[in-house]
GROMACS .gro file of C-alpha atoms in nm:
model
  498
    1MET     CA    1  -1.363  -6.152  -4.707
    2SER     CA    2  -1.401  -6.423  -4.988
    3ARG     CA    3  -1.046  -6.606  -5.043
    4ASN     CA    4  -0.946  -6.871  -5.365
    5ILE     CA    5  -0.659  -6.961  -5.159
    6PRO     CA    6  -0.616  -7.077  -4.851
    7LEU     CA    7  -0.352  -6.936  -4.576
    8PRO     CA    8  -0.130  -7.168  -4.450
    9ILE     CA    9  -0.021  -7.196  -4.088
   10LEU     CA   10   0.318  -7.019  -4.096
   11SER     CA   11   0.601  -6.925  -3.912
   12PHE     CA   12   0.635  -6.541  -3.975
   13SER     CA   13   0.371  -6.379  -3.737
   14VAL     CA   14   0.293  -6.089  -3.987
   15ILE     CA   15   0.085  -6.286  -4.165
   16LEU     CA   16  -0.076  -6.436  -3.872
   17HIS     CA   17  -0.119  -6.155  -3.655
   18PRO     CA   18  -0.222  -5.876  -3.866
   19GLN     CA   19  -0.200  -5.495  -3.725
   20THR     CA   20  -0.527  -5.445  -3.483
   21ALA     CA   21  -0.731  -5.154  -3.425
   22LYS     CA   22  -0.556  -4.906  -3.200
   23GLU     CA   23  -0.638  -4.582  -3.050
   24MET     CA   24  -0.593  -4.287  -3.249
   25ARG     CA   25  -0.571  -3.931  -3.184
   26ILE     CA   26  -0.921  -3.793  -3.334
   27TYR     CA   27  -0.857  -3.391  -3.369
   28THR     CA   28  -1.117  -3.104  -3.344
   29ASP     CA   29  -1.132  -2.841  -3.658
   30GLU     CA   30  -0.928  -2.576  -3.370
   31GLU     CA   31  -0.665  -2.849  -3.316
   32LEU     CA   32  -0.643  -2.879  -3.704
   33ALA     CA   33  -0.575  -2.532  -3.728
   34GLN     CA   34  -0.330  -2.546  -3.504
   35LEU     CA   35  -0.102  -2.834  -3.687
   36LEU     CA   36  -0.191  -2.625  -4.005
   37ASP     CA   37  -0.055  -2.333  -3.818
   38LYS     CA   38   0.245  -2.268  -4.085
   39GLU     CA   39   0.347  -1.990  -4.289
   40ILE     CA   40   0.309  -2.234  -4.605
   41PHE     CA   41  -0.072  -2.291  -4.543
   42HIS     CA   42  -0.134  -1.914  -4.422
   43LEU     CA   43   0.048  -1.781  -4.749
   44ILE     CA   44  -0.179  -2.032  -4.934
   45SER     CA   45  -0.502  -1.931  -4.757
   46GLN     CA   46  -0.452  -1.521  -4.836
   47VAL     CA   47  -0.417  -1.599  -5.173
   48ALA     CA   48  -0.727  -1.838  -5.221
   49ASP     CA   49  -0.913  -1.567  -5.058
   50GLU     CA   50  -0.766  -1.306  -5.230
   51LEU     CA   51  -0.889  -1.494  -5.539
   52GLY     CA   52  -1.219  -1.537  -5.402
   53VAL     CA   53  -1.167  -1.953  -5.430
   54GLU     CA   54  -1.206  -2.256  -5.200
   55CYS     CA   55  -0.910  -2.416  -5.093
   56TYR     CA   56  -0.871  -2.760  -4.932
   57VAL     CA   57  -0.526  -2.977  -4.844
   58VAL     CA   58  -0.629  -3.310  -4.955
   59GLY     CA   59  -0.514  -3.652  -4.948
   60GLY     CA   60  -0.194  -3.817  -4.776
   61TYR     CA   61  -0.093  -3.523  -4.556
   62VAL     CA   62  -0.436  -3.542  -4.424
   63ARG     CA   63  -0.422  -3.881  -4.353
   64ASP     CA   64  -0.077  -3.831  -4.210
   65ILE     CA   65  -0.170  -3.607  -3.969
   66PHE     CA   66  -0.394  -3.860  -3.808
   67LEU     CA   67  -0.138  -4.136  -3.864
   68GLU     CA   68   0.116  -3.870  -3.648
   69ARG     CA   69   0.336  -3.927  -3.993
   70PRO     CA   70   0.604  -3.636  -4.098
   71SER     CA   71   0.507  -3.536  -4.441
   72ASN     CA   72   0.634  -3.285  -4.681
   73ASP     CA   73   0.470  -3.343  -4.964
   74ILE     CA   74   0.121  -3.124  -4.993
   75ASP     CA   75  -0.185  -3.140  -5.194
   76VAL     CA   76  -0.383  -2.884  -5.234
   77VAL     CA   77  -0.739  -2.909  -5.442
   78VAL     CA   78  -0.883  -2.534  -5.573
   79VAL     CA   79  -1.255  -2.510  -5.627
   80GLY     CA   80  -1.125  -2.337  -5.908
   81SER     CA   81  -0.795  -2.273  -6.129
   82GLY     CA   82  -0.508  -2.471  -5.915
   83ILE     CA   83  -0.241  -2.313  -6.165
   84GLN     CA   84  -0.389  -1.971  -6.061
   85VAL     CA   85  -0.339  -2.002  -5.692
   86ALA     CA   86  -0.021  -2.157  -5.772
   87SER     CA   87   0.144  -1.880  -5.940
   88ALA     CA   88  -0.013  -1.611  -5.682
   89LEU     CA   89   0.144  -1.796  -5.435
   90LYS     CA   90   0.486  -1.829  -5.612
   91GLN     CA   91   0.467  -1.417  -5.641
   92ARG     CA   92   0.397  -1.419  -5.298
   93LEU     CA   93   0.703  -1.613  -5.209
   94GLY     CA   94   0.917  -1.466  -5.465
   95ARG     CA   95   1.248  -1.571  -5.521
   96LYS     CA   96   1.240  -1.829  -5.234
   97ALA     CA   97   0.991  -2.061  -5.428
   98HIS     CA   98   1.035  -2.235  -5.761
   99LEU     CA   99   0.717  -2.254  -5.987
  100SER     CA  100   0.628  -2.576  -6.185
  101VAL     CA  101   0.330  -2.551  -6.434
  102PHE     CA  102   0.158  -2.864  -6.593
  103ARG     CA  103  -0.114  -2.707  -6.827
  104ASN     CA  104  -0.170  -3.026  -7.005
  105PHE     CA  105  -0.287  -3.180  -6.654
  106GLY     CA  106  -0.439  -2.845  -6.495
  107THR     CA  107  -0.169  -2.878  -6.224
  108ALA     CA  108   0.086  -2.672  -6.079
  109GLN     CA  109   0.375  -2.735  -5.834
  110VAL     CA  110   0.557  -2.497  -5.577
  111LYS     CA  111   0.862  -2.572  -5.409
  112PHE     CA  112   0.958  -2.412  -5.106
  113ARG     CA  113   1.225  -2.495  -4.889
  114ASP     CA  114   1.199  -2.844  -4.806
  115THR     CA  115   0.812  -2.866  -4.871
  116GLU     CA  116   0.625  -2.930  -5.246
  117VAL     CA  117   0.313  -2.819  -5.280
  118GLU     CA  118   0.082  -2.990  -5.576
  119PHE     CA  119  -0.233  -2.747  -5.673
  120VAL     CA  120  -0.496  -2.896  -5.911
  121GLY     CA  121  -0.843  -2.786  -5.970
  122ALA     CA  122  -1.098  -2.970  -5.817
  123ARG     CA  123  -1.279  -3.212  -6.113
  124LYS     CA  124  -1.470  -3.500  -6.198
  125GLU     CA  125  -1.351  -3.779  -6.404
  126SER     CA  126  -1.507  -4.044  -6.649
  127TYR     CA  127  -1.289  -4.335  -6.799
  128SER     CA  128  -1.321  -4.552  -7.117
  129HIS     CA  129  -1.296  -4.928  -7.071
  130ASP     CA  130  -0.976  -4.952  -7.261
  131SER     CA  131  -0.795  -4.689  -7.098
  132ARG     CA  132  -0.668  -4.536  -6.726
  133LYS     CA  133  -0.659  -4.170  -6.873
  134PRO     CA  134  -1.003  -4.009  -6.765
  135VAL     CA  135  -1.186  -3.737  -6.946
  136VAL     CA  136  -1.149  -3.468  -6.727
  137GLU     CA  137  -1.417  -3.181  -6.633
  138ASP     CA  138  -1.428  -2.895  -6.388
  139GLY     CA  139  -1.601  -2.998  -6.040
  140THR     CA  140  -1.681  -2.923  -5.712
  141LEU     CA  141  -1.507  -3.042  -5.381
  142GLU     CA  142  -1.760  -3.347  -5.353
  143ASP     CA  143  -1.657  -3.431  -5.708
  144ASP     CA  144  -1.324  -3.453  -5.659
  145GLN     CA  145  -1.336  -3.640  -5.311
  146ASN     CA  146  -1.550  -3.908  -5.508
  147ARG     CA  147  -1.277  -3.966  -5.770
  148ARG     CA  148  -1.026  -4.061  -5.445
  149ASP     CA  149  -0.863  -4.415  -5.416
  150PHE     CA  150  -0.961  -4.454  -5.041
  151THR     CA  151  -1.156  -4.333  -4.824
  152ILE     CA  152  -0.866  -4.255  -4.567
  153ASN     CA  153  -0.698  -4.063  -4.877
  154ALA     CA  154  -1.075  -3.867  -4.957
  155MET     CA  155  -1.055  -3.647  -4.642
  156ALA     CA  156  -0.971  -3.255  -4.718
  157ILE     CA  157  -0.900  -2.976  -4.414
  158CYS     CA  158  -1.014  -2.639  -4.545
  159LEU     CA  159  -0.768  -2.349  -4.582
  160ASN     CA  160  -1.009  -2.071  -4.657
  161ALA     CA  161  -1.002  -1.838  -4.334
  162ASP     CA  162  -1.356  -1.845  -4.256
  163ARG     CA  163  -1.313  -2.199  -4.227
  164PHE     CA  164  -0.914  -2.301  -4.166
  165GLY     CA  165  -0.880  -2.610  -4.019
  166GLU     CA  166  -1.219  -2.742  -4.091
  167LEU     CA  167  -1.244  -3.166  -4.200
  168VAL     CA  168  -1.419  -3.278  -4.442
  169ASP     CA  169  -1.453  -3.644  -4.426
  170PRO     CA  170  -1.770  -3.768  -4.614
  171PHE     CA  171  -1.657  -4.127  -4.654
  172TYR     CA  172  -1.555  -4.159  -4.258
  173GLY     CA  173  -1.226  -4.192  -4.368
  174ILE     CA  174  -1.123  -4.126  -3.967
  175GLU     CA  175  -1.317  -4.430  -3.904
  176ASP     CA  176  -1.113  -4.641  -4.145
  177LEU     CA  177  -0.787  -4.501  -3.996
  178GLU     CA  178  -0.913  -4.595  -3.648
  179ASP     CA  179  -1.031  -4.916  -3.736
  180GLY     CA  180  -0.709  -5.007  -3.998
  181ILE     CA  181  -0.900  -5.054  -4.293
  182ILE     CA  182  -0.856  -4.985  -4.673
  183ARG     CA  183  -1.191  -4.901  -4.823
  184THR     CA  184  -1.297  -4.697  -5.158
  185PRO     CA  185  -1.508  -4.430  -5.130
  186LEU     CA  186  -1.746  -4.545  -5.374
  187ASP     CA  187  -1.814  -4.879  -5.555
  188PRO     CA  188  -1.494  -5.049  -5.542
  189ASP     CA  189  -1.587  -5.226  -5.891
  190ILE     CA  190  -1.596  -4.867  -6.056
  191THR     CA  191  -1.309  -4.767  -5.906
  192PHE     CA  192  -1.083  -5.010  -5.956
  193SER     CA  193  -1.233  -5.085  -6.327
  194ASP     CA  194  -1.177  -4.723  -6.410
  195ASP     CA  195  -0.806  -4.721  -6.285
  196PRO     CA  196  -0.632  -5.088  -6.215
  197LEU     CA  197  -0.380  -4.919  -6.071
  198ARG     CA  198  -0.578  -4.860  -5.785
  199MET     CA  199  -0.582  -5.258  -5.732
  200MET     CA  200  -0.209  -5.220  -5.664
  201ARG     CA  201  -0.227  -4.893  -5.450
  202CYS     CA  202  -0.464  -5.081  -5.241
  203VAL     CA  203  -0.211  -5.368  -5.131
  204ARG     CA  204   0.066  -5.109  -5.076
  205PHE     CA  205  -0.112  -4.906  -4.863
  206ALA     CA  206  -0.260  -5.225  -4.697
  207THR     CA  207   0.139  -5.345  -4.663
  208GLN     CA  208   0.278  -4.981  -4.550
  209LEU     CA  209  -0.009  -4.912  -4.264
  210ARG     CA  210  -0.059  -5.251  -4.198
  211PHE     CA  211  -0.416  -5.232  -4.239
  212MET     CA  212  -0.648  -5.456  -4.368
  213ILE     CA  213  -0.834  -5.461  -4.674
  214ASP     CA  214  -1.235  -5.427  -4.623
  215GLU     CA  215  -1.414  -5.750  -4.743
  216GLU     CA  216  -1.610  -5.546  -5.031
  217THR     CA  217  -1.337  -5.379  -5.154
  218PHE     CA  218  -1.113  -5.704  -5.185
  219ASP     CA  219  -1.416  -5.930  -5.333
  220ALA     CA  220  -1.376  -5.618  -5.606
  221LEU     CA  221  -1.002  -5.674  -5.621
  222GLU     CA  222  -1.069  -6.028  -5.716
  223ARG     CA  223  -1.322  -5.989  -5.944
  224ASN     CA  224  -1.145  -5.658  -6.155
  225ALA     CA  225  -0.787  -5.860  -6.132
  226GLU     CA  226  -0.756  -5.901  -6.519
  227ARG     CA  227  -0.785  -5.553  -6.585
  228ILE     CA  228  -0.439  -5.501  -6.470
  229LYS     CA  229  -0.320  -5.578  -6.848
  230ILE     CA  230  -0.367  -5.244  -6.947
  231VAL     CA  231  -0.135  -5.095  -6.680
  232SER     CA  232   0.246  -5.067  -6.809
  233GLY     CA  233   0.500  -5.262  -6.632
  234GLU     CA  234   0.646  -4.959  -6.541
  235ARG     CA  235   0.348  -4.851  -6.310
  236ILE     CA  236   0.329  -5.168  -6.168
  237LYS     CA  237   0.682  -5.224  -6.096
  238ASP     CA  238   0.646  -4.840  -5.914
  239GLU     CA  239   0.430  -5.017  -5.675
  240LEU     CA  240   0.618  -5.341  -5.648
  241ASN     CA  241   0.902  -5.150  -5.548
  242LYS     CA  242   0.694  -4.939  -5.227
  243ILE     CA  243   0.556  -5.295  -5.127
  244MET     CA  244   0.950  -5.431  -5.114
  245MET     CA  245   1.063  -5.150  -4.916
  246THR     CA  246   0.821  -5.207  -4.655
  247PRO     CA  247   0.931  -5.362  -4.355
  248THR     CA  248   0.738  -5.710  -4.395
  249PRO     CA  249   0.676  -5.728  -4.768
  250SER     CA  250   0.500  -6.070  -4.733
  251ARG     CA  251   0.210  -5.920  -4.639
  252GLY     CA  252   0.154  -5.780  -5.003
  253PHE     CA  253   0.268  -6.066  -5.172
  254VAL     CA  254  -0.039  -6.260  -4.968
  255ASP     CA  255  -0.295  -6.002  -5.058
  256LEU     CA  256  -0.170  -6.018  -5.443
  257HIS     CA  257  -0.146  -6.392  -5.463
  258ARG     CA  258  -0.476  -6.458  -5.266
  259CYS     CA  259  -0.677  -6.150  -5.492
  260GLY     CA  260  -0.536  -6.296  -5.812
  261LEU     CA  261  -0.307  -5.997  -5.903
  262LEU     CA  262   0.034  -6.191  -5.857
  263ARG     CA  263  -0.064  -6.459  -6.121
  264LEU     CA  264  -0.086  -6.179  -6.360
  265ILE     CA  265   0.214  -6.022  -6.277
  266LEU     CA  266   0.439  -6.197  -6.147
  267PRO     CA  267   0.348  -6.617  -6.279
  268GLU     CA  268   0.663  -6.723  -6.169
  269LEU     CA  269   0.580  -6.696  -5.802
  270ALA     CA  270   0.249  -6.743  -5.759
  271ASP     CA  271   0.381  -7.122  -5.959
  272MET     CA  272   0.566  -7.137  -5.667
  273ASP     CA  273   0.233  -7.197  -5.394
  274ILE     CA  274   0.225  -7.578  -5.439
  275VAL     CA  275   0.271  -7.897  -5.240
  276GLU     CA  276   0.297  -8.231  -5.387
  277THR     CA  277   0.322  -8.551  -5.248
  278VAL     CA  278   0.443  -8.909  -5.362
  279ASP     CA  279   0.495  -9.213  -5.205
  280GLY     CA  280   0.409  -9.027  -4.864
  281ARG     CA  281   0.684  -8.766  -4.930
  282ALA     CA  282   0.588  -8.378  -4.977
  283HIS     CA  283   0.833  -8.078  -5.010
  284LYS     CA  284   0.798  -7.794  -4.848
  285ASN     CA  285   0.583  -7.440  -4.990
  286ASN     CA  286   0.863  -7.268  -5.166
  287PHE     CA  287   0.647  -6.974  -5.211
  288TYR     CA  288   0.539  -6.897  -4.855
  289HIS     CA  289   0.950  -7.012  -4.781
  290THR     CA  290   1.067  -6.742  -4.992
  291LEU     CA  291   0.865  -6.461  -4.850
  292GLU     CA  292   0.997  -6.549  -4.493
  293VAL     CA  293   1.342  -6.522  -4.669
  294LEU     CA  294   1.233  -6.178  -4.774
  295ASP     CA  295   1.117  -6.084  -4.451
  296ASN     CA  296   1.446  -6.213  -4.298
  297VAL     CA  297   1.671  -5.978  -4.518
  298CYS     CA  298   1.382  -5.690  -4.452
  299ARG     CA  299   1.502  -5.713  -4.086
  300THR     CA  300   1.887  -5.660  -4.159
  301SER     CA  301   1.926  -5.473  -4.494
  302ASP     CA  302   1.724  -5.176  -4.676
  303ASN     CA  303   1.907  -5.263  -5.020
  304LEU     CA  304   1.566  -5.258  -5.252
  305TRP     CA  305   1.804  -5.536  -5.488
  306LEU     CA  306   1.865  -5.731  -5.227
  307ARG     CA  307   1.538  -5.783  -5.144
  308TRP     CA  308   1.440  -5.883  -5.509
  309ALA     CA  309   1.674  -6.109  -5.511
  310ALA     CA  310   1.538  -6.286  -5.175
  311LEU     CA  311   1.255  -6.297  -5.353
  312MET     CA  312   1.363  -6.456  -5.711
  313HIS     CA  313   1.641  -6.679  -5.512
  314ASP     CA  314   1.430  -6.962  -5.567
  315ILE     CA  315   1.222  -6.894  -5.856
  316GLY     CA  316   1.346  -7.200  -6.081
  317LYS     CA  317   1.226  -7.413  -5.809
  318PRO     CA  318   0.898  -7.531  -6.005
  319ARG     CA  319   1.093  -7.558  -6.352
  320SER     CA  320   1.345  -7.773  -6.177
  321LYS     CA  321   1.169  -8.018  -5.922
  322ARG     CA  322   1.170  -8.367  -5.992
  323TYR     CA  323   1.113  -8.671  -5.764
  324ASP     CA  324   1.335  -8.958  -5.712
  325LYS     CA  325   1.241  -9.277  -5.498
  326LEU     CA  326   1.612  -9.265  -5.354
  327ALA     CA  327   1.648  -8.898  -5.290
  328GLY     CA  328   1.307  -8.788  -5.297
  329TRP     CA  329   1.195  -8.442  -5.400
  330THR     CA  330   1.510  -8.254  -5.595
  331PHE     CA  331   1.562  -7.907  -5.747
  332TYR     CA  332   1.904  -7.955  -5.905
  333ASN     CA  333   2.053  -7.617  -6.061
  334HIS     CA  334   1.719  -7.434  -5.970
  335ASN     CA  335   1.998  -7.150  -5.892
  336LEU     CA  336   2.080  -7.175  -6.249
  337ILE     CA  337   1.755  -7.201  -6.394
  338GLY     CA  338   1.640  -6.895  -6.181
  339ALA     CA  339   1.941  -6.683  -6.262
  340LYS     CA  340   1.880  -6.708  -6.621
  341MET     CA  341   1.501  -6.602  -6.558
  342VAL     CA  342   1.588  -6.292  -6.392
  343PRO     CA  343   1.648  -6.083  -6.721
  344GLN     CA  344   1.295  -6.165  -6.849
  345ILE     CA  345   1.114  -6.087  -6.523
  346PHE     CA  346   1.316  -5.764  -6.492
  347ARG     CA  347   1.232  -5.707  -6.879
  348ARG     CA  348   0.863  -5.747  -6.813
  349LEU     CA  349   0.843  -5.557  -6.528
  350ALA     CA  350   1.053  -5.273  -6.661
  351LEU     CA  351   1.308  -5.294  -6.409
  352PRO     CA  352   1.652  -5.162  -6.494
  353LEU     CA  353   1.824  -5.396  -6.742
  354ASP     CA  354   2.183  -5.277  -6.544
  355MET     CA  355   2.418  -5.349  -6.312
  356LYS     CA  356   2.160  -5.386  -6.040
  357MET     CA  357   1.976  -5.636  -6.281
  358LYS     CA  358   2.355  -5.853  -6.308
  359TYR     CA  359   2.363  -5.811  -5.908
  360VAL     CA  360   2.010  -5.965  -5.868
  361GLN     CA  361   2.129  -6.270  -6.071
  362LYS     CA  362   2.456  -6.278  -5.939
  363LEU     CA  363   2.296  -6.372  -5.579
  364VAL     CA  364   2.041  -6.605  -5.745
  365GLU     CA  365   2.313  -6.801  -5.915
  366LEU     CA  366   2.514  -6.825  -5.638
  367HIS     CA  367   2.283  -6.845  -5.325
  368MET     CA  368   2.351  -7.192  -5.237
  369ARG     CA  369   2.701  -7.204  -5.242
  370PRO     CA  370   2.751  -7.052  -4.900
  371ILE     CA  371   2.474  -7.292  -4.766
  372VAL     CA  372   2.627  -7.627  -4.972
  373ILE     CA  373   2.993  -7.511  -4.773
  374ALA     CA  374   2.826  -7.468  -4.487
  375ASP     CA  375   2.640  -7.797  -4.490
  376GLU     CA  376   3.005  -7.982  -4.553
  377GLU     CA  377   3.366  -7.913  -4.417
  378VAL     CA  378   3.425  -7.573  -4.445
  379THR     CA  379   3.722  -7.591  -4.684
  380ASP     CA  380   3.955  -7.297  -4.773
  381SER     CA  381   3.933  -7.379  -5.123
  382ALA     CA  382   3.576  -7.360  -5.137
  383VAL     CA  383   3.589  -7.028  -4.945
  384ARG     CA  384   3.826  -6.856  -5.187
  385ARG     CA  385   3.625  -6.972  -5.494
  386LEU     CA  386   3.305  -6.794  -5.329
  387VAL     CA  387   3.506  -6.482  -5.248
  388ASN     CA  388   3.649  -6.499  -5.613
  389ASP     CA  389   3.280  -6.538  -5.739
  390ALA     CA  390   3.116  -6.295  -5.551
  391GLY     CA  391   3.341  -6.022  -5.576
  392ASP     CA  392   3.251  -5.721  -5.376
  393ASP     CA  393   2.859  -5.858  -5.332
  394ILE     CA  394   3.010  -6.154  -5.071
  395ASP     CA  395   2.900  -5.987  -4.754
  396ASP     CA  396   2.519  -5.947  -4.936
  397LEU     CA  397   2.519  -6.280  -5.085
  398MET     CA  398   2.610  -6.426  -4.709
  399LEU     CA  399   2.307  -6.218  -4.582
  400LEU     CA  400   2.085  -6.352  -4.810
  401CYS     CA  401   2.220  -6.701  -4.738
  402ASP     CA  402   2.169  -6.672  -4.337
  403ALA     CA  403   1.819  -6.553  -4.440
  404ASP     CA  404   1.762  -6.864  -4.617
  405ILE     CA  405   1.803  -7.035  -4.311
  406THR     CA  406   1.422  -7.162  -4.252
  407SER     CA  407   1.425  -7.511  -4.102
  408LYS     CA  408   1.203  -7.570  -3.863
  409ASN     CA  409   1.494  -7.848  -3.728
  410TYR     CA  410   1.687  -7.690  -3.444
  411VAL     CA  411   2.001  -7.903  -3.464
  412ARG     CA  412   2.027  -7.875  -3.823
  413LYS     CA  413   1.936  -7.470  -3.793
  414LYS     CA  414   2.218  -7.451  -3.537
  415MET     CA  415   2.490  -7.699  -3.739
  416PHE     CA  416   2.411  -7.389  -4.029
  417ARG     CA  417   2.457  -7.140  -3.811
  418GLU     CA  418   2.744  -7.239  -3.657
  419ASN     CA  419   2.930  -7.346  -4.010
  420PHE     CA  420   2.806  -6.995  -4.162
  421ARG     CA  421   3.018  -6.866  -3.874
  422ILE     CA  422   3.312  -7.024  -3.991
  423VAL     CA  423   3.274  -6.937  -4.357
  424ARG     CA  424   3.231  -6.555  -4.241
  425GLU     CA  425   3.561  -6.610  -4.036
  426LYS     CA  426   3.751  -6.723  -4.322
  427ILE     CA  427   3.613  -6.463  -4.525
  428ALA     CA  428   3.709  -6.195  -4.322
  429ASP     CA  429   4.063  -6.360  -4.306
  430LEU     CA  430   4.095  -6.342  -4.690
  431LYS     CA  431   3.957  -5.964  -4.684
  432GLU     CA  432   4.270  -5.894  -4.471
  433LYS     CA  433   4.499  -6.063  -4.691
  434ASP     CA  434   4.361  -5.841  -5.001
  435PHE     CA  435   4.177  -6.128  -5.153
  436LYS     CA  436   4.142  -5.966  -5.489
  437ARG     CA  437   4.515  -5.946  -5.527
  438LEU     CA  438   4.580  -6.265  -5.407
  439LEU     CA  439   4.314  -6.488  -5.603
  440GLN     CA  440   4.318  -6.312  -5.941
  441PRO     CA  441   4.621  -6.506  -6.144
  442VAL     CA  442   4.902  -6.244  -6.179
  443ILE     CA  443   4.910  -6.383  -6.587
  444ASP     CA  444   4.563  -6.258  -6.732
  445GLY     CA  445   4.375  -6.327  -7.038
  446ASN     CA  446   4.531  -6.056  -7.269
  447GLU     CA  447   4.854  -6.197  -7.227
  448ILE     CA  448   4.754  -6.543  -7.272
  449MET     CA  449   4.614  -6.430  -7.627
  450GLU     CA  450   4.907  -6.241  -7.699
  451MET     CA  451   5.163  -6.496  -7.610
  452PHE     CA  452   5.003  -6.781  -7.819
  453HIS     CA  453   4.857  -6.589  -8.082
  454LEU     CA  454   4.527  -6.639  -7.992
  455LYS     CA  455   4.181  -6.460  -8.039
  456PRO     CA  456   3.891  -6.517  -7.735
  457SER     CA  457   3.809  -6.852  -7.769
  458ARG     CA  458   3.762  -7.147  -7.548
  459GLU     CA  459   4.163  -7.237  -7.569
  460VAL     CA  460   4.192  -6.876  -7.363
  461GLY     CA  461   3.882  -6.979  -7.149
  462ALA     CA  462   4.085  -7.279  -7.054
  463LEU     CA  463   4.427  -7.150  -7.007
  464LYS     CA  464   4.289  -6.884  -6.798
  465SER     CA  465   4.074  -7.164  -6.566
  466CYS     CA  466   4.382  -7.372  -6.548
  467LEU     CA  467   4.560  -7.090  -6.356
  468LYS     CA  468   4.241  -6.967  -6.201
  469ASP     CA  469   4.201  -7.318  -6.030
  470ALA     CA  470   4.517  -7.371  -5.948
  471VAL     CA  471   4.572  -7.052  -5.748
  472LEU     CA  472   4.181  -7.100  -5.535
  473ASP     CA  473   4.293  -7.447  -5.501
  474ASN     CA  474   4.628  -7.300  -5.312
  475LYS     CA  475   4.821  -7.550  -5.544
  476VAL     CA  476   5.077  -7.309  -5.658
  477ALA     CA  477   5.172  -6.981  -5.554
  478ASN     CA  478   4.982  -6.673  -5.705
  479GLU     CA  479   5.317  -6.591  -5.878
  480ARG     CA  480   5.469  -6.541  -6.219
  481GLU     CA  481   5.722  -6.791  -6.262
  482PRO     CA  482   5.533  -7.086  -6.107
  483LEU     CA  483   5.234  -6.974  -6.297
  484MET     CA  484   5.417  -6.932  -6.649
  485LYS     CA  485   5.553  -7.332  -6.582
  486LEU     CA  486   5.175  -7.435  -6.515
  487LEU     CA  487   5.048  -7.215  -6.841
  488MET     CA  488   5.329  -7.402  -7.068
  489GLU     CA  489   5.258  -7.715  -6.974
  490LYS     CA  490   4.859  -7.703  -7.007
  491ALA     CA  491   4.938  -7.538  -7.346
  492ARG     CA  492   5.167  -7.812  -7.454
  493GLN     CA  493   4.891  -8.083  -7.365
  494MET     CA  494   4.651  -7.847  -7.581
  495GLY     CA  495   4.887  -7.861  -7.852
  496LEU     CA  496   4.961  -7.499  -7.854
  497THR     CA  497   5.278  -7.331  -7.940
  498VAL     CA  498   5.440  -6.998  -7.817
   0.00000   0.00000   0.00000
């Protein structure tokens, strides 16, 4: 494969050791017929034969038979009207099934128990350069297989009674499944230029299946990367989320980066792939460090938004990077800079701008706090402040920070782990004592405003902070009388009267 970006030596094995080809069961047509020996397929077969049309199960369902992965989503291609076959199937199933028809797209869906069957007429497509929406015409099975994105998704199994179970595999998708290869059926430049979203799907499938991308197909990704600009952020987001939810999403982000797509969809992440050296002193590669942290998080949590927080936790480092002759390379306040970048990235990728975004933003902002605490003496005051600021997300924050310990210095790594254990114990102790009740001052902002006849202002913030700091530092008990005394003293210093 051609590569513009060299692959460094990494500590995480997913990139160094991709999945190699393995033995895969190859079924005969008779065995495939047995695997399709289900009520839904026999009913489709009967309906298709009665209507006199060819009918095939295609795509992911066929692929997953050979990969021995369960699937309840079935795609059926009809050489004729898919809507007609779907409607006839609904009549055969009666009230057990629900039919949805999408005439503008020439498709229909039948839901039957826990199974969904999508019907479409065989078609051929042609594209204009500035749109992903094709001009569609009726076609043959061959036309329909030609338009498929990858060889492993272009296989079809006939459902008609006289050929039930017969595999139609014109592009040798079976061989690519055996070899662990993602490849396009036809010219990859045309495939990707026609529908640039297929480039994202290419990387996504390679990541999900732990396959390699064929050399010619990868080269076409590089040549056509700019075409991704006509794809909406929402569609790109969907593919990114699927990559994020794989066991080792680093594979996908490396491929996106090396073919040039990452620079176009997440330039902030691509900017991190640089190592500068001054006076013989170099900083680590923060791009590959981030991917290692992301994979570490994936081993402990399937929370999509925690994974996004891992991907963005150091996103502010390129903008905060400085070199000092005494201190060396510094990234002061990169967590605060990164937190401010999160909404921009979420907006561009059509990610939700609700509490999920605020959750990611909070973790990015706070991710240095447990590390700083663990790097020094672990004090009760510091842990109280951390718990107060992280709130209900404290456990996820600790997971992220634990994943962020990627030092190759065994002694330093062991020290962090031990100090993190102490931090966790103190957090657990605070939880047992109901930290929300203990750490939130009993005198709140509304009472302060009413007492001093103030509107929301800096003065109110200063008075609240005074009480909060005193409680967190354990200088006064979180009780009304001592807090009121402290409040009055602070108000007097600020020139405020009741």
